XYZ file of C-alpha atoms in Angstrom:
702
model
C 32.213 -23.802 36.367
C 28.587 -24.517 34.080
C 28.744 -24.204 30.936
C 25.894 -22.343 29.113
C 26.755 -23.528 25.495
C 28.826 -25.794 24.052
C 31.111 -23.285 23.111
C 33.828 -22.835 25.600
C 34.509 -19.446 27.250
C 37.867 -17.530 27.565
C 38.339 -13.932 28.972
C 36.458 -11.094 29.725
C 33.637 -13.429 27.975
C 35.004 -14.119 24.990
C 34.325 -17.330 22.991
C 36.939 -19.983 21.350
C 36.910 -19.532 17.710
C 36.539 -15.490 17.901
C 38.286 -15.126 14.426
C 36.864 -18.061 13.079
C 34.909 -17.970 9.426
C 31.576 -19.097 8.563
C 32.395 -22.385 6.856
C 32.967 -21.431 2.888
C 30.991 -24.677 2.024
C 28.047 -23.591 4.118
C 28.000 -20.162 2.303
C 27.877 -21.200 -0.902
C 24.688 -23.842 0.234
C 22.608 -21.110 1.999
C 23.359 -18.757 -1.245
C 22.951 -21.176 -3.891
C 19.973 -22.840 -1.620
C 18.156 -18.877 -1.347
C 18.906 -18.604 -5.083
C 17.560 -21.361 -7.025
C 14.702 -21.379 -4.869
C 13.475 -17.286 -5.715
C 14.680 -18.343 -9.586
C 12.684 -21.574 -10.031
C 9.247 -19.612 -8.780
C 10.764 -16.240 -10.973
C 10.962 -18.357 -14.065
C 7.524 -20.553 -13.664
C 5.227 -17.587 -12.805
C 7.060 -15.854 -15.471
C 4.190 -16.301 -18.100
C 1.697 -16.075 -15.495
C -0.954 -12.945 -15.693
C -0.949 -12.458 -11.850
C 2.851 -11.979 -12.895
C 1.934 -9.858 -16.190
C 0.642 -6.812 -14.207
C 2.045 -5.433 -11.816
C -1.185 -4.553 -8.861
C -1.687 -1.933 -6.342
C 1.476 -1.183 -4.868
C 3.524 -2.523 -7.366
C 1.988 -1.017 -9.555
C 2.756 2.534 -8.086
C 6.261 1.517 -7.635
C 6.856 0.063 -11.910
C 5.120 3.764 -12.104
C 7.762 5.778 -10.376
C 10.450 3.576 -11.295
C 10.211 3.830 -15.217
C 9.669 8.083 -14.393
C 13.218 7.530 -12.936
C 14.957 5.371 -14.887
C 13.553 8.062 -17.665
C 15.172 11.071 -16.438
C 12.658 12.543 -13.771
C 14.988 11.884 -10.609
C 13.386 14.152 -8.173
C 9.482 13.886 -9.206
C 7.060 16.248 -7.390
C 5.345 16.795 -4.328
C 5.476 14.700 -0.691
C 6.467 10.722 -1.322
C 3.482 8.920 -1.613
C 5.842 5.856 -0.798
C 9.002 4.839 1.178
C 11.427 6.210 -1.857
C 14.359 3.984 -1.791
C 13.276 1.114 -3.158
C 11.324 2.859 -6.339
C 14.782 4.456 -6.875
C 16.384 0.867 -6.699
C 13.957 -0.437 -9.206
C 14.716 2.842 -11.014
C 18.123 1.799 -11.322
C 17.588 -1.516 -12.376
C 15.550 -0.377 -15.656
C 18.106 2.621 -16.505
C 20.810 -0.390 -16.678
C 18.666 -3.339 -17.548
C 15.613 -2.272 -19.761
C 12.208 -1.416 -17.992
C 10.973 -5.340 -17.993
C 9.987 -6.361 -14.056
C 10.930 -9.660 -14.966
C 14.752 -8.632 -14.965
C 13.664 -6.815 -12.234
C 12.970 -10.133 -9.980
C 15.985 -11.648 -10.841
C 18.013 -8.961 -9.503
C 15.169 -8.779 -5.918
C 16.275 -13.013 -5.998
C 19.819 -12.056 -5.814
C 18.913 -9.753 -2.615
C 16.950 -12.512 -1.153
C 19.608 -15.047 -1.245
C 22.487 -12.627 -0.406
C 19.767 -12.120 2.904
C 19.669 -15.339 3.454
C 23.783 -15.476 3.536
C 24.058 -12.485 5.349
C 21.563 -14.314 8.322
C 23.773 -17.327 8.361
C 27.017 -15.151 8.834
C 24.819 -12.831 11.690
C 23.547 -16.513 13.432
C 26.732 -17.715 13.524
C 28.826 -14.421 14.868
C 25.537 -14.340 17.337
C 26.038 -17.700 18.896
C 29.843 -17.908 19.621
C 31.430 -18.396 15.978
C 32.811 -21.842 17.179
C 32.000 -25.356 15.978
C 29.242 -27.196 16.731
C 26.425 -25.556 17.459
C 27.120 -22.119 16.321
C 27.688 -23.450 12.593
C 24.730 -25.473 12.956
C 22.818 -22.583 13.753
C 24.077 -20.027 11.222
C 23.590 -22.957 8.567
C 20.003 -23.847 9.853
C 19.100 -19.921 9.550
C 20.624 -19.458 6.228
C 17.958 -22.647 4.833
C 15.461 -21.554 7.157
C 15.036 -18.344 4.894
C 16.141 -19.513 1.936
C 12.719 -22.045 2.149
C 10.831 -19.431 3.807
C 7.725 -19.609 1.517
C 6.334 -16.237 1.712
C 10.122 -14.261 1.516
C 10.426 -16.241 -1.712
C 6.914 -14.824 -2.817
C 6.728 -11.021 -1.444
C 10.597 -10.961 -3.210
C 9.260 -11.121 -6.603
C 6.282 -9.185 -6.245
C 7.827 -5.639 -7.999
C 7.852 -4.063 -3.739
C 9.958 -3.506 -0.601
C 10.327 -6.995 0.806
C 13.560 -7.707 -0.828
C 15.018 -4.338 -0.069
C 13.698 -4.062 3.640
C 14.889 -7.832 4.445
C 18.503 -7.466 3.533
C 18.506 -4.083 5.324
C 17.429 -5.323 8.285
C 19.993 -8.673 7.950
C 22.713 -6.351 7.115
C 22.310 -4.315 10.604
C 21.890 -7.930 12.568
C 25.210 -8.788 10.874
C 27.204 -5.289 11.641
C 26.067 -5.614 15.253
C 26.635 -9.835 15.351
C 30.546 -9.483 16.790
C 29.081 -7.681 19.981
C 29.982 -4.245 21.510
C 33.426 -5.164 21.900
C 34.296 -5.025 18.232
C 31.972 -1.486 16.961
C 33.560 1.436 16.932
C 32.043 5.131 16.041
C 33.078 3.765 11.989
C 31.048 0.869 12.240
C 28.420 2.373 14.125
C 28.322 4.549 11.513
C 27.330 1.541 8.753
C 25.054 0.328 11.508
C 23.025 3.734 11.448
C 23.800 3.826 7.423
C 21.212 0.460 6.776
C 18.818 1.473 9.671
C 18.372 4.635 7.810
C 18.007 3.328 4.929
C 15.993 0.780 6.378
C 13.449 3.586 7.252
C 13.411 4.659 3.425
C 12.504 1.795 2.914
C 9.937 0.280 5.228
C 9.715 3.382 7.762
C 8.103 1.105 10.393
C 10.998 -1.572 10.565
C 13.044 1.320 11.399
C 11.929 0.779 14.792
C 14.212 -1.498 15.791
C 17.188 2.124 15.888
C 15.832 1.937 19.208
C 17.218 -0.845 21.113
C 20.265 -0.297 19.190
C 20.907 2.722 20.157
C 20.145 2.130 23.376
C 22.617 -0.133 23.852
C 25.250 2.008 22.102
C 24.223 3.933 24.956
C 24.347 1.442 27.828
C 27.361 -0.511 27.443
C 30.806 0.471 27.002
C 33.447 -1.444 24.947
C 35.958 -3.911 25.840
C 38.596 -2.491 27.683
C 37.286 1.398 27.242
C 34.624 2.750 30.060
C 34.898 6.206 28.891
C 31.348 7.849 28.455
C 33.297 9.878 25.653
C 33.236 6.609 23.573
C 30.121 5.698 24.308
C 29.106 9.036 22.946
C 31.128 8.436 19.931
C 29.546 5.152 19.186
C 26.454 6.497 19.545
C 27.273 10.165 17.104
C 28.629 7.468 14.844
C 25.381 5.613 14.490
C 23.372 8.847 14.660
C 25.358 10.080 12.069
C 25.186 7.078 9.769
C 21.021 7.246 9.994
C 21.643 11.149 8.907
C 23.670 10.323 6.141
C 20.946 8.110 4.877
C 17.820 10.283 5.060
C 19.777 13.420 3.753
C 19.263 12.747 -0.273
C 15.721 12.573 0.689
C 15.480 15.656 2.735
C 17.738 17.453 0.248
C 14.820 16.373 -2.624
C 11.532 17.277 -0.279
C 13.360 20.334 0.185
C 14.142 21.062 -3.571
C 10.520 20.128 -4.641
C 9.114 22.461 -2.546
C 7.187 19.860 -0.270
C 8.086 19.018 4.063
C 11.370 18.082 4.466
C 10.865 15.231 6.520
C 12.908 12.383 4.884
C 10.183 9.668 4.110
C 6.251 9.474 2.512
C 3.603 11.556 3.217
C 0.880 8.457 4.007
C 1.806 7.919 7.682
C -0.632 9.561 9.020
C -3.141 7.878 6.782
C -2.017 4.726 7.376
C -2.323 5.362 11.509
C -6.291 6.083 10.174
C -6.516 3.289 8.433
C -5.329 1.076 11.074
C -7.195 2.694 14.441
C -11.031 4.056 13.460
C -14.262 3.307 14.678
C -14.667 0.835 11.607
C -11.182 -0.822 11.455
C -11.014 -4.930 11.467
C -6.976 -4.660 12.040
C -6.670 -5.331 7.973
C -6.705 -2.966 5.118
C -9.752 -1.250 4.205
C -9.517 2.052 1.425
C -10.670 5.937 2.199
C -13.326 5.230 -0.284
C -14.660 1.835 -1.308
C -13.521 0.311 -4.828
C -10.281 3.098 -4.907
C -7.855 0.894 -2.360
C -5.097 1.514 -4.569
C -1.959 3.827 -3.896
C -2.467 5.920 -6.977
C -6.054 6.589 -5.794
C -5.167 6.987 -1.928
C -2.830 9.831 -1.411
C -5.559 11.400 -3.754
C -8.695 10.938 -1.351
C -6.589 11.385 1.667
C -5.939 14.678 0.561
C -9.100 15.944 -0.821
C -11.226 14.233 2.396
C -8.969 15.762 4.489
C -9.021 19.262 3.330
C -13.133 19.655 2.254
C -12.858 18.355 6.517
C -10.438 20.977 7.230
C -11.922 23.503 5.197
C -8.861 24.509 3.761
C -6.199 23.801 1.529
C -3.234 21.226 2.985
C 0.050 20.331 2.261
C 1.668 17.012 2.540
C 2.469 16.890 6.639
C -1.007 18.699 7.131
C -2.826 15.988 5.228
C -0.635 13.190 7.472
C -1.165 15.392 10.569
C -5.414 15.736 9.728
C -5.826 11.447 9.621
C -2.996 11.209 12.456
C -5.407 13.261 14.693
C -8.361 11.215 13.819
C -6.988 7.818 14.414
C -5.626 9.780 17.780
C -8.635 11.077 18.813
C -10.436 8.430 18.457
C -8.023 5.773 20.024
C -8.164 8.397 23.587
C -11.820 8.501 23.225
C -12.181 4.531 23.047
C -9.776 3.393 25.113
C -11.002 -0.064 25.621
C -12.110 -0.154 21.895
C -8.928 0.995 20.832
C -6.522 -1.967 23.539
C -8.802 -4.450 21.897
C -8.470 -3.556 18.123
C -4.243 -3.237 18.901
C -4.401 -7.101 20.418
C -6.379 -8.182 17.795
C -3.825 -6.569 15.223
C -0.896 -8.090 17.823
C -2.730 -11.670 17.219
C -2.929 -11.756 13.224
C 0.883 -10.303 13.028
C 1.926 -13.574 14.848
C -0.769 -15.935 12.847
C 0.143 -18.558 10.258
C -2.245 -16.617 7.907
C -0.264 -14.470 5.015
C -2.952 -11.526 4.724
C -3.424 -10.369 1.505
C -2.862 -6.861 0.064
C -3.879 -6.285 -3.236
C -3.696 -10.098 -4.259
C -3.239 -13.370 -2.172
C -0.362 -15.293 -1.054
C -2.852 -18.355 -0.775
C -3.702 -17.792 -4.586
C -0.239 -17.517 -5.539
C 0.264 -20.589 -3.554
C -2.216 -22.277 -5.386
C -0.586 -21.460 -8.932
C 2.730 -22.001 -8.400
C 4.628 -25.664 -7.421
C 7.486 -23.852 -5.616
C 5.552 -22.204 -3.195
C 3.070 -25.671 -3.098
C 6.383 -27.459 -1.901
C 8.122 -24.946 0.104
C 5.037 -23.405 1.588
C 4.600 -27.189 3.572
C 7.325 -26.122 5.809
C 8.251 -23.122 5.079
C 5.558 -20.793 6.855
C 5.667 -18.381 9.806
C 3.186 -20.576 11.505
C 5.988 -23.351 11.647
C 8.894 -20.407 11.943
C 7.568 -18.267 14.917
C 7.515 -21.753 17.726
C 11.299 -22.701 16.481
C 12.380 -19.052 16.459
C 10.308 -18.696 20.592
C 11.898 -22.108 21.574
C 15.391 -20.911 20.315
C 14.956 -17.540 22.465
C 14.782 -19.260 25.345
C 18.037 -21.554 24.092
C 19.514 -18.415 23.551
C 18.959 -17.041 26.949
C 21.445 -20.200 28.024
C 24.113 -19.213 26.025
C 23.780 -15.805 26.866
C 27.261 -15.779 28.499
C 28.590 -16.690 25.665
C 27.165 -14.849 23.317
C 28.527 -11.669 22.015
C 24.627 -9.582 21.287
C 22.340 -9.961 24.109
C 19.425 -12.220 23.069
C 17.309 -9.795 24.218
C 18.506 -7.437 22.044
C 17.544 -9.152 19.138
C 13.959 -10.653 21.011
C 13.497 -6.687 21.592
C 13.688 -6.410 17.024
C 11.034 -9.256 16.486
C 8.644 -7.627 19.643
C 8.876 -3.818 18.149
C 8.584 -4.495 14.325
C 5.808 -6.402 15.534
C 3.873 -4.184 17.788
C 4.818 -1.525 15.011
C 3.142 -3.576 12.392
C 0.018 -4.162 14.933
C 0.009 0.061 15.163
C -1.187 0.944 11.592
C -2.518 -2.268 9.863
C -1.668 -5.956 9.011
C -0.393 -6.881 5.764
C 1.698 -10.900 5.455
C 4.114 -8.340 3.655
C 4.931 -6.799 6.622
C 5.467 -9.432 8.541
C 8.505 -10.871 6.340
C 10.454 -8.060 8.420
C 9.155 -10.157 11.598
C 10.847 -13.444 10.179
C 14.337 -12.118 9.174
C 14.556 -11.063 13.611
C 13.127 -14.513 14.243
C 15.664 -16.498 12.074
C 18.511 -16.682 13.917
C 16.543 -18.298 16.819
C 15.294 -20.537 15.044
C 18.164 -21.391 13.519
C 19.418 -22.193 16.787
C 16.444 -24.110 17.719
C 16.972 -26.341 14.607
C 20.618 -26.676 16.188
C 19.618 -27.789 19.076
C 16.836 -30.563 17.907
C 20.232 -32.097 15.602
C 21.844 -32.379 19.035
C 23.371 -28.912 20.168
C 23.308 -28.784 24.069
C 20.239 -27.758 25.105
C 19.404 -29.002 28.542
C 16.565 -26.070 29.686
C 14.001 -28.617 27.461
C 10.639 -27.739 29.440
C 11.076 -24.255 29.164
C 11.939 -24.736 25.668
C 8.650 -26.779 24.883
C 6.755 -24.449 26.836
C 7.588 -21.954 24.097
C 7.404 -23.871 21.431
C 3.547 -24.378 22.323
C 3.468 -20.995 22.835
C 4.615 -20.205 19.678
C 2.385 -23.260 17.720
C -0.789 -21.693 19.932
C -0.302 -17.787 18.717
C 0.369 -18.932 15.230
C -2.014 -21.684 14.452
C -5.319 -19.601 16.796
C -7.855 -19.337 13.747
C -8.704 -16.408 13.058
C -12.374 -15.153 12.623
C -13.518 -15.932 9.564
C -14.514 -14.119 6.252
C -12.201 -11.083 6.958
C -10.580 -12.386 3.028
C -11.848 -13.186 0.045
C -8.773 -14.502 -1.337
C -8.985 -15.844 -5.006
C -12.473 -12.958 -5.147
C -10.303 -9.704 -4.878
C -7.028 -11.270 -6.583
C -8.826 -11.516 -9.488
C -10.836 -8.865 -9.283
C -7.833 -7.025 -9.135
C -6.058 -8.560 -11.743
C -9.245 -8.088 -14.136
C -8.971 -4.466 -13.125
C -5.463 -4.578 -14.412
C -6.236 -5.860 -17.688
C -8.666 -3.849 -18.391
C -6.992 -0.935 -18.306
C -3.927 -2.081 -20.641
C -7.101 -3.030 -22.837
C -6.785 -7.010 -22.906
C -10.774 -7.104 -22.655
C -10.913 -10.301 -23.380
C -8.861 -11.365 -20.960
C -10.683 -9.544 -18.171
C -13.765 -10.763 -19.393
C -12.398 -14.508 -18.185
C -11.187 -12.702 -14.802
C -13.840 -11.051 -13.653
C -15.741 -13.865 -14.769
C -13.590 -16.129 -12.430
C -13.762 -13.884 -9.719
C -17.446 -13.504 -9.567
C -17.634 -16.990 -9.552
C -15.728 -17.858 -7.022
C -17.956 -16.284 -3.910
C -21.690 -15.569 -3.956
C -21.284 -12.188 -2.931
C -18.727 -11.225 -5.317
C -20.612 -7.846 -5.968
C -17.371 -5.673 -7.282
C -16.211 -8.558 -9.810
C -19.761 -8.405 -10.925
C -19.589 -5.159 -11.158
C -16.498 -4.949 -12.910
C -17.400 -7.811 -15.483
C -20.438 -5.608 -16.681
C -18.018 -2.988 -17.314
C -16.305 -4.741 -19.105
C -19.043 -6.062 -20.918
C -20.561 -2.537 -21.931
C -17.037 -1.826 -23.524
C -16.833 -5.440 -25.381
C -20.446 -3.826 -26.821
C -22.430 -7.051 -24.963
C -25.756 -4.904 -23.400
C -27.454 -7.754 -22.842
C -24.059 -9.822 -21.132
C -23.753 -6.233 -19.043
C -27.406 -6.083 -17.838
C -27.044 -9.868 -16.930
C -23.491 -8.600 -15.058
C -24.788 -5.713 -13.622
C -27.904 -7.004 -12.002
C -25.547 -10.307 -10.452
C -24.034 -7.214 -8.873
C -26.994 -5.430 -7.543
C -28.394 -8.324 -6.273
C -25.066 -9.350 -4.366
C -23.972 -5.944 -2.873
C -27.302 -3.411 -3.260
C -24.488 -0.769 -2.640
C -23.895 -1.254 -6.825
C -27.175 -0.813 -7.798
C -27.471 2.539 -8.535
C -24.142 2.592 -10.348
C -24.863 -0.634 -11.969
C -27.882 0.730 -13.249
C -26.806 4.587 -13.991
C -24.132 2.646 -16.235
C -26.505 0.273 -18.406
C -28.882 3.501 -18.619
C -26.007 5.534 -20.186
C -25.528 2.927 -22.048
C -29.025 2.386 -23.766
C -29.687 6.061 -24.206
C -26.168 6.158 -26.165
C -27.656 3.149 -28.364
C -31.348 5.164 -28.880
C -33.334 3.220 -26.174
C -34.930 5.785 -24.641
C -37.317 3.833 -22.765
C -34.900 0.574 -21.448
C -32.809 3.847 -19.989
C -35.140 5.464 -18.119
C -36.256 2.061 -16.892
C -32.836 1.932 -15.725
C -32.920 4.940 -14.578
C -36.009 4.414 -12.576
C -34.128 1.736 -10.645
C -31.315 3.719 -10.332
C -32.719 6.654 -8.139
C -34.998 4.001 -6.432
C -31.485 2.435 -5.059
C -30.264 5.752 -3.966
C -26.923 6.867 -5.479
C -24.330 7.200 -2.679
C -22.190 9.702 -4.843
C -22.458 13.757 -5.828
C -21.056 12.223 -9.019
C -23.810 9.223 -8.959
C -26.354 11.932 -8.159
C -25.339 14.322 -11.307
C -25.044 11.246 -13.926
C -28.970 10.585 -12.630
C -29.228 14.188 -13.110
C -27.739 14.515 -16.602
C -29.783 11.337 -17.810
C -33.200 12.987 -16.529
C -32.297 15.705 -18.133
C -32.324 13.949 -21.773
C -35.029 11.864 -20.643
C -36.987 14.728 -20.575
C -37.666 14.390 -16.523
C -36.756 18.145 -15.251
C -38.069 17.684 -11.718
C -35.928 14.499 -11.120
C -32.873 16.244 -13.209
C -32.920 18.921 -10.561
C -33.363 17.185 -7.519
C -31.189 14.765 -8.632
C -28.922 17.877 -8.910
C -29.341 19.409 -6.016
C -28.331 16.367 -4.174
C -25.623 16.336 -5.830
C -24.673 20.013 -4.846
C -25.697 18.977 -0.886
C -22.863 16.392 -1.144
C -20.008 18.307 -2.988
C -21.023 22.354 -2.896
C -17.796 22.898 -5.301
C -18.836 20.875 -8.070
C -18.765 23.762 -10.819
C -20.181 21.565 -13.415
C -22.749 20.303 -11.650
C -23.554 24.355 -10.944
C -23.322 24.162 -15.081
C -25.435 21.575 -15.407
C -28.103 22.829 -13.103
C -27.963 26.108 -14.667
C -28.559 24.703 -17.756
C -31.676 23.004 -16.695
C -33.581 25.896 -14.979
C -32.411 27.981 -18.118
C -34.634 25.342 -20.279
C -37.593 25.648 -17.737
C -37.254 29.630 -18.308
C -36.099 30.491 -14.922
C -33.604 32.644 -16.147
C -32.187 34.384 -13.003
C -31.838 30.867 -10.880
C -29.863 29.594 -14.276
C -27.757 32.956 -13.864
C -27.624 32.659 -10.373
C -26.405 28.761 -10.669
C -23.744 29.584 -13.823
C -22.181 32.258 -12.069
C -21.023 29.849 -9.179
C -19.824 27.639 -11.550
C -17.602 29.875 -12.565
C -16.895 31.057 -8.689
C -16.037 27.709 -7.742
C -13.962 27.192 -11.217
C -13.307 30.384 -12.976
C -11.529 29.116 -16.115
C -14.756 26.465 -17.128
C -15.342 28.126 -20.091
C -18.831 26.101 -20.941
C -19.590 27.967 -17.411
C -18.568 30.960 -18.686
C -20.090 30.447 -22.154
C -23.475 29.227 -21.040
C -24.128 32.843 -18.519
C -22.344 35.244 -21.588
C -25.214 34.462 -23.572
C -27.773 34.320 -20.718
C -26.840 37.736 -20.093
C -26.751 38.841 -23.957
C -29.617 37.309 -24.564
C -32.146 35.964 -22.200
C -35.770 37.119 -22.337
C -35.665 38.417 -18.832
C -34.629 41.714 -18.707
C -33.501 41.817 -14.621
C -31.074 38.730 -16.036
C -29.920 40.729 -19.163
C -26.683 42.526 -18.533
C -24.309 43.579 -21.857
C -21.154 45.100 -19.375
C -21.096 41.571 -17.413
C -21.538 40.137 -21.459
C -18.495 41.743 -22.357
C -16.380 40.721 -19.767
C -17.104 37.044 -20.249
C -16.947 37.098 -23.976
C -12.850 38.364 -23.484
C -12.408 35.670 -20.983
C -13.717 33.409 -23.301
C -11.567 34.607 -25.978
C -8.671 34.554 -24.020
C -9.092 31.151 -22.900
C -10.031 29.796 -26.083
C -7.916 31.815 -28.408
C -9.600 34.782 -31.093
C -9.846 32.274 -33.468
C -12.284 29.746 -31.817
C -15.306 29.284 -33.842
C -17.464 29.367 -30.253
C -15.470 32.589 -29.534
C -16.240 33.947 -32.074
C -20.032 33.219 -32.332
C -19.985 34.893 -28.616
C -18.300 37.809 -29.575
C -20.596 39.159 -32.587
C -23.662 38.378 -30.624
C -21.622 40.984 -27.811
C -21.245 43.401 -30.531
C -24.831 43.046 -31.939
C -26.438 43.238 -28.819
C -24.367 46.451 -28.134
C -25.631 48.773 -30.998
């Protein structure tokens, strides 16, 4: 009978060398290579500004972990992000101190363990005998060891290192084949998949083919349906045990009993709406970080629904909007999904808060290993290896279609939302065993289906290297703009000035960087520098014009330059403020500059956009009072108090108006007494403002 691999067959499809082990020397080589590369990158970048400040999700993870290390184990509210990694990071901080570099070293070890697990899993998957299997295992481990994106994302404070290890361990546990998987091992597989869900929810799609495999096939020598049921039950038990702590925590803090994060619906909407392009775009422009996203998602959802929503309600609102759009525009939704699949399979490492490409320019380690260690070579090698594995399928304990389905489902699960390069490391993990098989064949591993292999390789090249649309990203601008924000928030103003300047110079349309540079110049007291930066921002991106001129007007007003402030205010109002806050700020400036008509127009426009703003109602009331429109002023103050019952300024303003308004119809001593009592309760009986108000009410009552 013709052999389909270089591993001899024995009875019942068992391979020679069934009890063989992956060579110790090869294991050590893979682990050492992966660890050395990762440690070299961490050490090389240790003092670089891009590593000095956790950015984006990394900042959220860092803050969350510090709270856990400090004893706040439960936190409050729904998980903003998948929780397992922050708890791991919190444990590292608790043991070794809250130093991100230490976490990077721990994650380097996780990356090396992932490469080792993939070596052993590949060796077992391809027969665990001499020849091709050993070579495939070695090449697979080295492929992941030198895969530059995994080196980079694994060094960031993020989920990639942990998610990759959990996925590799899942593959390792099933690589012996179904005849070796009893209920206990099935429970371990489930435990890994459950932990994977708590790390990166979409990656848990591998549970579907695993469960189907357990249910559809019998273990060797045991054809009873009850055996299948026990194996599926063990798998389900493992998943449940992994999720149980998260469920218990959510119940304890009074939020949804679901185990994961509350951002699934938001992420679905971001990737599926009329303006989506396949990549990430924040719900509110300029607020694309984890610390803003949950707040904005809740506020916008509650405004649209007209009621208060819990985490599940917020997620459901956004998911509903995404599904409504897709069902109403099936053609556009399908085209967008195809675009995202294309992006997921592209060689481009699509950026998040920072760009892999920028880090590669700054790092010799990434510069060297990123030449060949990239997705553009891994995908064609993986597809070629899949064809070779199909020829080996009779000798493989794991059907190649099982692992290939993992890679396909992981790709589709990314495309269902939006695409980041760091999401794709999980796809790379699933492709690595096949890439190892292809490299072993190049070494002389006995492949015969070369036309099909060559075609698969060519298809992979075409998918990976097909040029994506231009202008979707601005790696240098956005990376250094994000870094500048972190430096500014940390009080490193001179460093932030230099970073924003670099970002602003990188592109002629870098409006956000120029705007942020203007803010820093104001903080440094350089009005002239701020004017230059803000004018550049307005010219490059007119959407910044109103806010830029408002910032300058407020700064000039503080310095006593009323003429300059008036000029900037006029420019701001001509540019057209875009938000309720901007209109409110413009109204306040106009009132201070003695422009009551402009102020009233701005306040009322602000309230059209945000009728619930107690501050704007109060400001409008004060303006109307200065205009001696006392009844209207009282109505505005009252509305402010209705919107925010403990708003002291509005309570005080309304109380004084009720005490001493020239219009008898507005005066109301009984109401003033109640308001005064409320102010005293809020400020305390010894507060000067409360005492003055109480005395005025008593005097008016005599």
